[in-house]
Coordinates of C-alpha atoms and ligand atoms in Angstrom, one line a residue:
X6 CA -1.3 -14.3 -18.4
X7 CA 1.9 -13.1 -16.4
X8 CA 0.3 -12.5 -12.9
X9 CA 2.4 -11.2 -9.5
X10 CA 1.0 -11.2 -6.7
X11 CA 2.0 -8.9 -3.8
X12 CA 2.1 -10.8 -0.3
X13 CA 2.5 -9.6 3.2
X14 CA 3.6 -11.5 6.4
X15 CA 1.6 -9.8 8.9
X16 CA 1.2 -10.7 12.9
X17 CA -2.0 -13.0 13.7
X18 CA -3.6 -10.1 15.1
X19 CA -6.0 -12.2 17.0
X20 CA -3.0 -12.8 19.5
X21 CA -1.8 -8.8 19.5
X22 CA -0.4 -7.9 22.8
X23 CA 0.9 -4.4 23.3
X24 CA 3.6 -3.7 25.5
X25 CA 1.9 -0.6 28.2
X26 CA 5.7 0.7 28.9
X27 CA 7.1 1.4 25.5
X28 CA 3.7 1.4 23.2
X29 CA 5.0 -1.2 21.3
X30 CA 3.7 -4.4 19.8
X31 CA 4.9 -7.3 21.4
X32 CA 6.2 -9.5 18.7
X33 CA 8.2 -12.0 20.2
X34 CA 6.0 -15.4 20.4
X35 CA 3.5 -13.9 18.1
X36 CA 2.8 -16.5 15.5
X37 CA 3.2 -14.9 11.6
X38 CA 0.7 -15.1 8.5
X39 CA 0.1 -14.7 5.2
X40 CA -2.3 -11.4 5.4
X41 CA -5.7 -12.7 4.7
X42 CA -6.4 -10.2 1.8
X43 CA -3.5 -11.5 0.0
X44 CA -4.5 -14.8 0.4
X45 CA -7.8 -13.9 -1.7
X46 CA -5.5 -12.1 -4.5
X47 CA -4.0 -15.0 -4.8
X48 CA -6.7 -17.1 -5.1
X49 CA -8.1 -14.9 -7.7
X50 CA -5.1 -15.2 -10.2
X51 CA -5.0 -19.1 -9.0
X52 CA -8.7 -19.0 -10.7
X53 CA -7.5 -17.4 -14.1
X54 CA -4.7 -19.9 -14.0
X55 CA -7.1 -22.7 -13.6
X56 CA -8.5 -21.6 -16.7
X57 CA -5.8 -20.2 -18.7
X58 CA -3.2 -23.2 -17.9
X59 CA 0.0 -21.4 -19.8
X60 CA -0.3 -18.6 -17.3
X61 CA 2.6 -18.2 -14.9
X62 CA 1.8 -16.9 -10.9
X63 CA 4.5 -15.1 -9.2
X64 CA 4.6 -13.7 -5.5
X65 CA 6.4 -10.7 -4.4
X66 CA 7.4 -9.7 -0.5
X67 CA 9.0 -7.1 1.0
X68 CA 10.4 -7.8 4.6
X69 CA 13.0 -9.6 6.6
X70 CA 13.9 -13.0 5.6
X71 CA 11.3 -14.8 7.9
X72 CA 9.2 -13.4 5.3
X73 CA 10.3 -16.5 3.3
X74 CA 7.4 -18.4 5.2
X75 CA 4.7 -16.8 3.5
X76 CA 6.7 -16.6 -0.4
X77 CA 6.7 -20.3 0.7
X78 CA 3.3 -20.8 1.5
X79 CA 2.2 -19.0 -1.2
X80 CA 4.0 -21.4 -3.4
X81 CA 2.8 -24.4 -1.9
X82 CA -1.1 -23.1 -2.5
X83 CA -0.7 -22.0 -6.1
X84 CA 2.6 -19.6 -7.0
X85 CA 5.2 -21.1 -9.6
X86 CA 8.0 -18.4 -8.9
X87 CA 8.5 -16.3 -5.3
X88 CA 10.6 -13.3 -4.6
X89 CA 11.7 -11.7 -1.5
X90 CA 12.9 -8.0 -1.9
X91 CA 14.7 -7.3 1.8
X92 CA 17.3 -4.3 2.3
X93 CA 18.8 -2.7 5.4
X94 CA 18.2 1.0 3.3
X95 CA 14.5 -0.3 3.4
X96 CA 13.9 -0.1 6.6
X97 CA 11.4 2.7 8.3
X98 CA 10.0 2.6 4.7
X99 CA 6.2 4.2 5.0
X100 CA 3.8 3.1 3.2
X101 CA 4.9 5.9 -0.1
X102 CA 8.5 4.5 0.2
X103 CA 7.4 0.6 0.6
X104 CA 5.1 1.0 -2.6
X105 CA 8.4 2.9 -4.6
X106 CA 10.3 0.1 -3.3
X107 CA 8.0 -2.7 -4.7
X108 CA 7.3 -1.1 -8.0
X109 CA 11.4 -0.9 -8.3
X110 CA 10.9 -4.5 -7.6
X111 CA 8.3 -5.8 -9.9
X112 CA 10.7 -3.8 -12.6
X113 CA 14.1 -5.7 -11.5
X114 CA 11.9 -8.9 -11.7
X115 CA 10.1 -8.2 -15.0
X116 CA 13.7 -8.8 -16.4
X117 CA 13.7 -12.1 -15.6
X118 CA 10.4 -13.4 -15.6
X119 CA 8.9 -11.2 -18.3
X120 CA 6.3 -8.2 -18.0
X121 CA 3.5 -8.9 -15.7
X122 CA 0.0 -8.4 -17.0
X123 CA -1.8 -8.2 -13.7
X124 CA -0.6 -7.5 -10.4
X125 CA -2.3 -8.2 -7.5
X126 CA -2.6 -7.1 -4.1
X127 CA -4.6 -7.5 -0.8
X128 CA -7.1 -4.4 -0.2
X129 CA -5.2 -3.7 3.1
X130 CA -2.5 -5.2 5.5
X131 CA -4.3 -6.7 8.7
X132 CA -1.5 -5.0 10.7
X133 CA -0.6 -1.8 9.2
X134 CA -4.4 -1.3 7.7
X135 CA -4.0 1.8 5.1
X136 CA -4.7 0.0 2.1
X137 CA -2.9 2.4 0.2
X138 CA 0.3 0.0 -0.6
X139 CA -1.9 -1.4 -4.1
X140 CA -3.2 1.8 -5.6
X141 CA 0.1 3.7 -4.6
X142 CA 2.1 0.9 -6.8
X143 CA -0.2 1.4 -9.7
X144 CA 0.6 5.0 -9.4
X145 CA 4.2 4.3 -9.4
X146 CA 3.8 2.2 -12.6
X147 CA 1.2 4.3 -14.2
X148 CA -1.1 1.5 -14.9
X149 CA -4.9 1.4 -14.4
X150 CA -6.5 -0.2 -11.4
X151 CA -9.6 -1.5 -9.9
X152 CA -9.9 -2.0 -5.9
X153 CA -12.1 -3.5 -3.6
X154 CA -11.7 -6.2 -6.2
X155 CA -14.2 -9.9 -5.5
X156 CA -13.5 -11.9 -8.8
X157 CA -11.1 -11.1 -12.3
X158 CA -11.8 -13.1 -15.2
X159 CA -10.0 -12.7 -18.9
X160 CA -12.6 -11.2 -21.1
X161 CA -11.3 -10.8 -24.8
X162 CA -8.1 -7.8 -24.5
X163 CA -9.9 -7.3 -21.0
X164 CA -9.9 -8.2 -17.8
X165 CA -13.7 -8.2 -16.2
X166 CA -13.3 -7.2 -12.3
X167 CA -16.5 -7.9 -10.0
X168 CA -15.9 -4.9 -7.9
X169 CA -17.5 -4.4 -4.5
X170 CA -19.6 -1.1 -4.0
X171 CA -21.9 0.4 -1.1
X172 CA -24.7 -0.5 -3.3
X173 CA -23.8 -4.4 -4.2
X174 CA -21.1 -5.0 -6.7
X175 CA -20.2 -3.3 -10.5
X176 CA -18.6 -5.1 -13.5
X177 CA -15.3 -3.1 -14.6
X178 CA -13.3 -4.1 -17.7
X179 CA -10.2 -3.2 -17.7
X180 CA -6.6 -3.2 -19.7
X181 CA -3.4 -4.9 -19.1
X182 CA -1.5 -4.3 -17.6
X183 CA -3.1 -3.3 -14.7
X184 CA -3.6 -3.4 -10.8
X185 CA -6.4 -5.3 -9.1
X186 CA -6.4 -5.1 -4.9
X187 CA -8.6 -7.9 -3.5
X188 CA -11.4 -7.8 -0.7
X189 CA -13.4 -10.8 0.8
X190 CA -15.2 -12.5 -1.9
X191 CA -18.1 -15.2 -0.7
X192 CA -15.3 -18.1 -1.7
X193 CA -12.5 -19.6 0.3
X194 CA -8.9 -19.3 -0.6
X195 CA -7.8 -23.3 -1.6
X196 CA -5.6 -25.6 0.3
X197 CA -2.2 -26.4 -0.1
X198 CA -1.2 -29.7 -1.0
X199 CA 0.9 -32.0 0.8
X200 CA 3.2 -31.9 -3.2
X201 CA 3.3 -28.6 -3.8
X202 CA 4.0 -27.9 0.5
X203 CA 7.1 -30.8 -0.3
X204 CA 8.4 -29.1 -3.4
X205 CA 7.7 -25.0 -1.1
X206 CA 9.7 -26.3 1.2
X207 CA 12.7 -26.7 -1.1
X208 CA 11.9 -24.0 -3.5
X209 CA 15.2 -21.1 -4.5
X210 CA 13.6 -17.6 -3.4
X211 CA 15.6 -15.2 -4.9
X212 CA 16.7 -12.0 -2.9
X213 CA 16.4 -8.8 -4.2
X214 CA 18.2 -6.5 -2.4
X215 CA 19.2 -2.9 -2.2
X216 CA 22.2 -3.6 -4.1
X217 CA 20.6 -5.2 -7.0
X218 CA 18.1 -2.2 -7.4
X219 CA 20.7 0.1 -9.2
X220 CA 17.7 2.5 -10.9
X221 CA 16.4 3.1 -7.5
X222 CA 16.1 6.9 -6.1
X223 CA 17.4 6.8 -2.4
X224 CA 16.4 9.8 -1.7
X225 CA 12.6 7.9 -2.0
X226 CA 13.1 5.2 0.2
X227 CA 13.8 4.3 4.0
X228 CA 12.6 6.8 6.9
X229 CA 14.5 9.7 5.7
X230 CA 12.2 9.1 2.0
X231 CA 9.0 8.5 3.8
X232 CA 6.8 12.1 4.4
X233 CA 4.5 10.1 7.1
X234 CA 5.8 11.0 10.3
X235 CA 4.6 9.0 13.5
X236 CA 4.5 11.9 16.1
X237 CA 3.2 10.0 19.4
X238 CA 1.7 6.1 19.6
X239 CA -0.4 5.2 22.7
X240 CA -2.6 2.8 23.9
X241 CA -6.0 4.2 24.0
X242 CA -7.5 4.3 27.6
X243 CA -10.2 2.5 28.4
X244 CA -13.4 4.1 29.1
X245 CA -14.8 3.8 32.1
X246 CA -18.2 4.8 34.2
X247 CA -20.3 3.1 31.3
X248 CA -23.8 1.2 32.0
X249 CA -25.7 -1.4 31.4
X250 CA -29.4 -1.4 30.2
X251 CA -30.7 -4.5 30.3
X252 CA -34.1 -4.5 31.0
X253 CA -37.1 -7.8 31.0
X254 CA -37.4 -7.6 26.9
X255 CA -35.4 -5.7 24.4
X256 CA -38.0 -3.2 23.6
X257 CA -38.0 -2.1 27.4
X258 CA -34.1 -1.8 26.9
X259 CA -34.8 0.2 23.5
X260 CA -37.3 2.3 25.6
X261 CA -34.9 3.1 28.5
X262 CA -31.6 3.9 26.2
X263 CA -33.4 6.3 24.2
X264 CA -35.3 7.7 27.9
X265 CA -31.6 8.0 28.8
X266 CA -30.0 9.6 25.7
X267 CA -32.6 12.2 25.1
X268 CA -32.8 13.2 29.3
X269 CA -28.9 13.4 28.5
X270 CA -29.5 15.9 25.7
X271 CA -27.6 13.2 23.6
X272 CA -30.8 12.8 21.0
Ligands
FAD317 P1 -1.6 -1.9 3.0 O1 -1.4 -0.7 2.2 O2 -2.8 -2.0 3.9 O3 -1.4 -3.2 2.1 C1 -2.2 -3.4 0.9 C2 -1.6 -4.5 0.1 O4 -0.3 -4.1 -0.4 C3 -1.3 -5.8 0.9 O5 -2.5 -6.6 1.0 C4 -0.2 -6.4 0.0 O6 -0.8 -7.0 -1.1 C5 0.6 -5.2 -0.4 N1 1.7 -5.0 0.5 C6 1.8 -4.2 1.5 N2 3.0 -4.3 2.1 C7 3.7 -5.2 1.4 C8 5.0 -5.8 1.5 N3 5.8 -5.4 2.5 N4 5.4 -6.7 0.7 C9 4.5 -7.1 -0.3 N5 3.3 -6.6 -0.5 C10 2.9 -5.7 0.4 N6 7.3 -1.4 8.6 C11 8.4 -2.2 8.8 O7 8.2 -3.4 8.6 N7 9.6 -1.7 9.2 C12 9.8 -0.4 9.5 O8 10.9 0.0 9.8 C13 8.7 0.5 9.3 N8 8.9 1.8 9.4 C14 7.8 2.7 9.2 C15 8.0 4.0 9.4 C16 7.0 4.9 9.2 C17 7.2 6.4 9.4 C18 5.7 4.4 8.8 C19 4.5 5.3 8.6 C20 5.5 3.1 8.6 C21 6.6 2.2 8.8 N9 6.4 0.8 8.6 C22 7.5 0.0 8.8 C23 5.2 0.2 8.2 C24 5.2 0.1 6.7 O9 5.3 1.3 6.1 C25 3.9 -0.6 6.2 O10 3.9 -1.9 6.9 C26 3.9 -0.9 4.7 O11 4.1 0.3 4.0 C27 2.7 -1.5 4.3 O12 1.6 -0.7 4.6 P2 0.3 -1.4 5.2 O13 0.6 -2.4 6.2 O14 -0.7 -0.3 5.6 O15 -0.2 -2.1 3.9

Protein backbone atom coordinates (compact mmCIF):
# COMPACT_ATOMS: atom_id res chain seq x y z
CA UNK A 1 0.00 0.00 0.00
CA UNK A 2 1.16 3.68 -0.99
CA UNK A 3 -0.37 5.67 1.99
CA UNK A 4 0.03 9.89 2.45
CA UNK A 5 -0.86 11.28 5.09
CA UNK A 6 -1.94 14.91 5.39
CA UNK A 7 -0.45 16.64 8.61
CA UNK A 8 -1.11 20.04 10.12
CA UNK A 9 1.09 22.15 12.62
CA UNK A 10 -1.53 23.69 14.56
CA UNK A 11 -1.15 26.05 17.94
CA UNK A 12 -1.53 24.01 21.38
CA UNK A 13 -4.73 25.44 21.82
CA UNK A 14 -4.73 24.77 25.45
CA UNK A 15 -2.29 27.89 25.72
CA UNK A 16 -4.53 30.25 23.10
CA UNK A 17 -4.29 33.79 24.08
CA UNK A 18 -6.08 36.35 22.08
CA UNK A 19 -4.84 39.70 21.60
CA UNK A 20 -8.27 42.22 22.92
CA UNK A 21 -6.77 45.23 20.63
CA UNK A 22 -6.43 43.72 17.27
CA UNK A 23 -8.65 40.27 17.63
CA UNK A 24 -5.80 38.37 16.92
CA UNK A 25 -4.27 35.15 18.11
CA UNK A 26 -1.28 35.79 19.92
CA UNK A 27 1.27 33.41 18.42
CA UNK A 28 4.44 34.43 19.50
CA UNK A 29 5.57 31.98 22.50
CA UNK A 30 2.77 29.64 21.67
CA UNK A 31 4.32 26.22 21.65
CA UNK A 32 3.35 24.27 18.01
CA UNK A 33 1.93 20.63 17.39
CA UNK A 34 1.16 18.03 15.31
CA UNK A 35 -2.82 18.39 15.16
CA UNK A 36 -4.11 15.57 17.24
CA UNK A 37 -6.42 14.18 14.45
CA UNK A 38 -3.59 13.80 12.27
CA UNK A 39 -1.72 12.11 14.70
CA UNK A 40 -4.59 9.27 14.65
CA UNK A 41 -4.47 9.20 10.64
CA UNK A 42 -1.26 8.40 11.04
CA UNK A 43 -1.46 5.86 13.35
CA UNK A 44 -3.99 4.19 11.31
CA UNK A 45 -1.80 3.79 8.09
CA UNK A 46 1.13 2.97 10.72
CA UNK A 47 -1.29 -0.11 11.64
CA UNK A 48 -1.77 -1.34 7.86
CA UNK A 49 1.94 -0.89 7.64
CA UNK A 50 2.54 -3.05 10.59
CA UNK A 51 0.75 -5.57 8.76
CA UNK A 52 1.48 -5.15 5.21
CA UNK A 53 5.41 -4.49 5.75
CA UNK A 54 6.14 -3.50 1.80
CA UNK A 55 3.86 -0.59 2.32
CA UNK A 56 5.43 2.85 2.10
CA UNK A 57 3.93 6.00 4.55
CA UNK A 58 4.40 9.47 3.37
CA UNK A 59 3.37 12.82 5.06
CA UNK A 60 2.32 15.90 3.41
CA UNK A 61 2.19 19.69 5.00
CA UNK A 62 1.29 22.81 3.83
CA UNK A 63 2.66 25.86 5.79
CA UNK A 64 5.80 27.88 6.58
CA UNK A 65 8.94 26.10 6.97
CA UNK A 66 8.57 25.67 10.89
CA UNK A 67 6.17 23.28 9.66
CA UNK A 68 9.22 21.06 9.16
CA UNK A 69 8.76 20.12 12.94
CA UNK A 70 5.75 18.16 12.58
CA UNK A 71 6.94 16.36 8.81
CA UNK A 72 9.79 15.58 11.27
CA UNK A 73 7.90 14.25 14.00
CA UNK A 74 5.79 12.50 11.88
CA UNK A 75 8.81 10.71 10.59
CA UNK A 76 10.25 9.89 13.75
CA UNK A 77 6.72 7.98 14.87
CA UNK A 78 6.21 6.10 11.69
CA UNK A 79 6.48 8.10 8.06
CA UNK A 80 9.38 6.87 5.61
CA UNK A 81 9.16 9.97 3.17
CA UNK A 82 7.89 13.84 4.35
CA UNK A 83 7.00 16.76 2.10
CA UNK A 84 6.52 20.31 2.84
CA UNK A 85 4.50 22.27 0.12
CA UNK A 86 5.13 26.18 1.25
CA UNK A 87 4.56 29.24 -1.28
CA UNK A 88 4.34 32.97 -0.79
CA UNK A 89 1.18 32.74 -3.68
CA UNK A 90 -0.26 30.37 -0.92
CA UNK A 91 -0.83 32.52 1.41
CA UNK A 92 -4.56 33.72 2.70
CA UNK A 93 -5.38 30.34 1.05
CA UNK A 94 -9.10 29.27 2.58
CA UNK A 95 -9.80 26.29 3.26
CA UNK A 96 -11.20 25.56 -0.94
CA UNK A 97 -7.80 27.06 -2.01
CA UNK A 98 -5.62 25.03 0.69
CA UNK A 99 -7.38 21.75 -0.37
CA UNK A 100 -6.67 22.74 -4.38
CA UNK A 101 -3.30 23.45 -3.35
CA UNK A 102 -2.70 19.98 -1.57
CA UNK A 103 -4.40 17.91 -4.15
CA UNK A 104 -1.82 19.88 -6.78
CA UNK A 105 0.57 18.58 -4.30
CA UNK A 106 -0.22 14.94 -3.73
CA UNK A 107 -0.12 15.07 -7.92
CA UNK A 108 3.58 16.69 -8.09
CA UNK A 109 4.53 14.05 -5.51
CA UNK A 110 2.83 11.01 -6.95
CA UNK A 111 5.68 11.60 -9.68
CA UNK A 112 8.16 10.67 -7.56
CA UNK A 113 6.97 8.48 -5.06
CA UNK A 114 4.34 6.67 -7.10
CA UNK A 115 0.35 6.82 -6.89
CA UNK A 116 -0.96 6.76 -3.44
CA UNK A 117 -3.63 4.29 -2.59
CA UNK A 118 -4.96 5.89 0.50
CA UNK A 119 -4.76 9.27 1.69
CA UNK A 120 -5.32 10.27 4.94
CA UNK A 121 -6.36 13.17 6.87
CA UNK A 122 -7.33 14.42 10.42
CA UNK A 123 -11.30 14.95 10.68
CA UNK A 124 -10.59 18.65 11.48
CA UNK A 125 -7.72 21.15 12.34
CA UNK A 126 -7.79 21.91 16.25
CA UNK A 127 -7.15 25.54 15.19
CA UNK A 128 -8.99 26.32 12.09
CA UNK A 129 -11.87 23.48 13.07
CA UNK A 130 -13.96 23.12 9.53
CA UNK A 131 -13.08 19.79 8.76
CA UNK A 132 -13.71 20.37 5.31
CA UNK A 133 -9.80 20.27 4.19
CA UNK A 134 -10.18 15.98 3.74
CA UNK A 135 -13.40 15.59 1.87
CA UNK A 136 -12.67 18.90 -0.21
CA UNK A 137 -9.26 16.98 -1.44
CA UNK A 138 -11.17 13.93 -2.41
CA UNK A 139 -13.34 16.19 -4.36
CA UNK A 140 -10.41 17.67 -6.03
CA UNK A 141 -9.18 14.21 -6.92
CA UNK A 142 -12.46 12.62 -7.62
CA UNK A 143 -11.80 9.69 -5.36
CA UNK A 144 -14.31 8.06 -2.87
CA UNK A 145 -14.15 8.80 0.82
CA UNK A 146 -15.12 7.78 4.17
CA UNK A 147 -14.96 10.30 7.25
CA UNK A 148 -15.30 10.28 10.79
CA UNK A 149 -13.01 7.36 10.16
CA UNK A 150 -11.85 5.00 13.80
CA UNK A 151 -9.83 1.99 12.11
CA UNK A 152 -8.91 0.99 8.07
CA UNK A 153 -7.76 -2.45 7.46
CA UNK A 154 -6.96 -4.01 3.78
CA UNK A 155 -9.79 -6.35 3.04
CA UNK A 156 -9.23 -8.24 -0.46
CA UNK A 157 -9.39 -5.13 -3.44
CA UNK A 158 -10.88 -3.15 -0.28
CA UNK A 159 -10.26 -1.25 2.27
CA UNK A 160 -12.82 -1.96 5.48
CA UNK A 161 -13.26 1.55 7.38
CA UNK A 162 -14.81 1.30 11.09
CA UNK A 163 -16.71 4.51 10.73
CA UNK A 164 -18.17 6.42 13.65
CA UNK A 165 -21.98 7.20 13.51
CA UNK A 166 -24.63 8.86 15.99
CA UNK A 167 -25.81 5.43 16.59
CA UNK A 168 -22.25 3.47 17.32
CA UNK A 169 -20.05 2.68 14.45
CA UNK A 170 -20.72 1.08 10.58
CA UNK A 171 -18.30 -1.11 8.56
CA UNK A 172 -17.63 0.66 4.95
CA UNK A 173 -15.64 -1.04 2.29
CA UNK A 174 -14.22 0.93 0.10
CA UNK A 175 -11.86 1.27 -3.29
CA UNK A 176 -8.57 2.60 -3.80
CA UNK A 177 -7.72 4.94 -4.18
CA UNK A 178 -9.56 6.71 -1.83
CA UNK A 179 -9.81 9.24 1.12
CA UNK A 180 -10.12 8.31 4.81
CA UNK A 181 -10.33 11.44 7.52
CA UNK A 182 -9.67 10.18 11.06
CA UNK A 183 -11.55 10.92 14.43
CA UNK A 184 -10.61 9.67 18.04
CA UNK A 185 -10.51 5.94 18.06
CA UNK A 186 -10.39 4.22 21.79
CA UNK A 187 -6.29 3.64 20.95
CA UNK A 188 -3.34 5.86 21.47
CA UNK A 189 -1.26 7.13 18.63
CA UNK A 190 2.49 5.20 19.33
CA UNK A 191 5.69 6.71 20.52
CA UNK A 192 8.55 7.77 18.70
CA UNK A 193 11.64 6.13 19.12
CA UNK A 194 14.75 7.55 20.28
CA UNK A 195 16.22 5.82 16.28
CA UNK A 196 13.82 6.87 14.19
CA UNK A 197 13.75 10.73 16.37
CA UNK A 198 17.96 10.43 15.54
CA UNK A 199 17.45 9.55 11.87
CA UNK A 200 13.97 12.68 11.82
CA UNK A 201 16.28 14.82 12.84
CA UNK A 202 18.52 14.45 9.88
CA UNK A 203 16.00 13.53 7.40
CA UNK A 204 15.89 15.70 3.48
CA UNK A 205 12.22 17.24 3.42
CA UNK A 206 11.69 18.20 0.06
CA UNK A 207 10.05 21.66 -0.73
CA UNK A 208 7.40 21.97 -3.06
CA UNK A 209 6.86 25.19 -3.92
CA UNK A 210 4.76 27.47 -6.10
CA UNK A 211 7.25 27.28 -8.70
CA UNK A 212 7.40 23.62 -8.98
CA UNK A 213 3.59 23.33 -9.32
CA UNK A 214 3.47 24.35 -13.12
CA UNK A 215 -0.26 22.66 -13.69
CA UNK A 216 -1.58 24.69 -10.97
CA UNK A 217 -4.62 27.30 -11.71
CA UNK A 218 -3.73 30.65 -9.94
CA UNK A 219 -6.63 31.95 -10.32
CA UNK A 220 -7.68 29.04 -7.45
CA UNK A 221 -5.35 29.69 -4.94
CA UNK A 222 -4.19 32.54 -2.39
CA UNK A 223 -6.86 35.14 -0.97
CA UNK A 224 -7.86 36.47 -4.26
CA UNK A 225 -8.85 32.27 -5.19
CA UNK A 226 -10.51 31.73 -1.88
CA UNK A 227 -14.70 32.65 -1.93
CA UNK A 228 -14.70 32.58 2.04
CA UNK A 229 -14.52 36.09 3.08
CA UNK A 230 -13.77 36.87 6.86
CA UNK A 231 -16.06 40.02 7.25
CA UNK A 232 -15.45 41.00 11.08
CA UNK A 233 -13.45 38.67 13.98
CA UNK A 234 -14.19 39.44 17.70
CA UNK A 235 -13.86 38.20 20.91
CA UNK A 236 -17.10 37.12 22.22
CA UNK A 237 -18.09 39.14 25.43
CA UNK A 238 -18.57 37.53 28.32
CA UNK A 239 -21.88 37.14 29.86
CA UNK A 240 -22.55 38.50 32.71
CA UNK A 241 -25.52 38.81 35.59
CA UNK A 242 -25.65 34.85 35.60
CA UNK A 243 -26.55 32.76 39.01
CA UNK A 244 -25.76 30.21 40.92
CA UNK A 245 -28.22 27.42 42.14
CA UNK A 246 -26.65 25.48 44.48
CA UNK A 247 -28.99 24.25 46.86
CA UNK A 248 -28.40 21.26 50.05
CA UNK A 249 -28.80 18.18 47.45
CA UNK A 250 -28.87 18.18 43.65
CA UNK A 251 -32.43 17.35 43.42
CA UNK A 252 -33.33 20.67 45.42
CA UNK A 253 -31.04 22.36 42.73
CA UNK A 254 -32.93 20.41 39.94
CA UNK A 255 -36.12 21.57 41.67
CA UNK A 256 -35.26 25.33 41.91
CA UNK A 257 -33.60 25.64 38.09
CA UNK A 258 -36.59 24.30 36.62
CA UNK A 259 -38.94 26.71 39.43
CA UNK A 260 -36.70 29.39 37.85
CA UNK A 261 -36.90 28.60 34.20
CA UNK A 262 -40.58 27.95 33.92
CA UNK A 263 -41.44 31.45 36.38
CA UNK A 264 -39.05 32.90 33.54
CA UNK A 265 -41.35 31.64 30.82
CA UNK A 266 -38.09 29.84 29.58
CA UNK A 267 -39.87 26.15 29.85
P1 LIG B 1 -9.59 21.20 8.57
O1 LIG B 1 -10.40 21.16 7.34
O2 LIG B 1 -10.32 21.22 9.87
O3 LIG B 1 -8.50 20.02 8.53
C1 LIG B 1 -8.85 18.68 8.21
C2 LIG B 1 -7.60 17.90 7.87
O4 LIG B 1 -7.08 18.37 6.64
C3 LIG B 1 -6.46 18.03 8.87
O5 LIG B 1 -6.65 17.19 9.97
C4 LIG B 1 -5.28 17.63 8.00
O6 LIG B 1 -5.22 16.25 7.83
C5 LIG B 1 -5.66 18.27 6.66
N1 LIG B 1 -5.09 19.62 6.55
C6 LIG B 1 -5.68 20.80 6.80
N2 LIG B 1 -4.82 21.81 6.56
C7 LIG B 1 -3.65 21.24 6.17
C8 LIG B 1 -2.37 21.73 5.80
N3 LIG B 1 -2.11 23.03 5.79
N4 LIG B 1 -1.40 20.85 5.45
C9 LIG B 1 -1.65 19.51 5.44
N5 LIG B 1 -2.83 18.99 5.80
C10 LIG B 1 -3.81 19.83 6.15
N6 LIG B 1 -4.16 30.12 7.11
C11 LIG B 1 -2.84 30.43 7.05
O7 LIG B 1 -2.02 29.67 7.60
N7 LIG B 1 -2.39 31.57 6.42
C12 LIG B 1 -3.26 32.42 5.80
O8 LIG B 1 -2.85 33.44 5.23
C13 LIG B 1 -4.65 32.12 5.83
N8 LIG B 1 -5.56 32.91 5.24
C14 LIG B 1 -6.87 32.58 5.27
C15 LIG B 1 -7.79 33.41 4.61
C16 LIG B 1 -9.15 33.12 4.63
C17 LIG B 1 -10.11 34.01 3.91
C18 LIG B 1 -9.60 31.98 5.34
C19 LIG B 1 -11.04 31.63 5.42
C20 LIG B 1 -8.69 31.14 5.97
C21 LIG B 1 -7.32 31.43 5.94
N9 LIG B 1 -6.38 30.63 6.57
C22 LIG B 1 -5.07 30.93 6.51
C23 LIG B 1 -6.77 29.39 7.25
C24 LIG B 1 -6.64 28.23 6.29
O9 LIG B 1 -7.54 28.33 5.23
C25 LIG B 1 -6.93 26.95 7.03
O10 LIG B 1 -6.01 26.84 8.10
C26 LIG B 1 -6.75 25.74 6.14
O11 LIG B 1 -7.58 25.81 5.01
C27 LIG B 1 -7.09 24.46 6.87
O12 LIG B 1 -8.42 24.53 7.32
P2 LIG B 1 -8.78 23.96 8.74
O13 LIG B 1 -7.75 24.42 9.69
O14 LIG B 1 -10.19 24.25 9.04
O15 LIG B 1 -8.54 22.39 8.50
Amino acid sequence: MNMLVCVKQVPDTTEIKIDPVKNTLIRDGVPSILNPFDGYALEAAARIKDKNPDSKIVVLSMGPMQAQAVLKESLAIAADKAYLVSGRTFGGSDTLATSYIISQAIKEVEKTEGKFDIIFCGKQAIDGDTAQVGPEIAEHLGYPQVTYSLEAELDGDLVKVKKETEEGAEIIGIQTPCVLTFTKPSWDPRYPTMKRKLAANRADIPVISDTDLFDIDTTRIGLKGSPTKVKKTFVPQKKTGGMMVAEETTEDSARKLFQLLNDANII
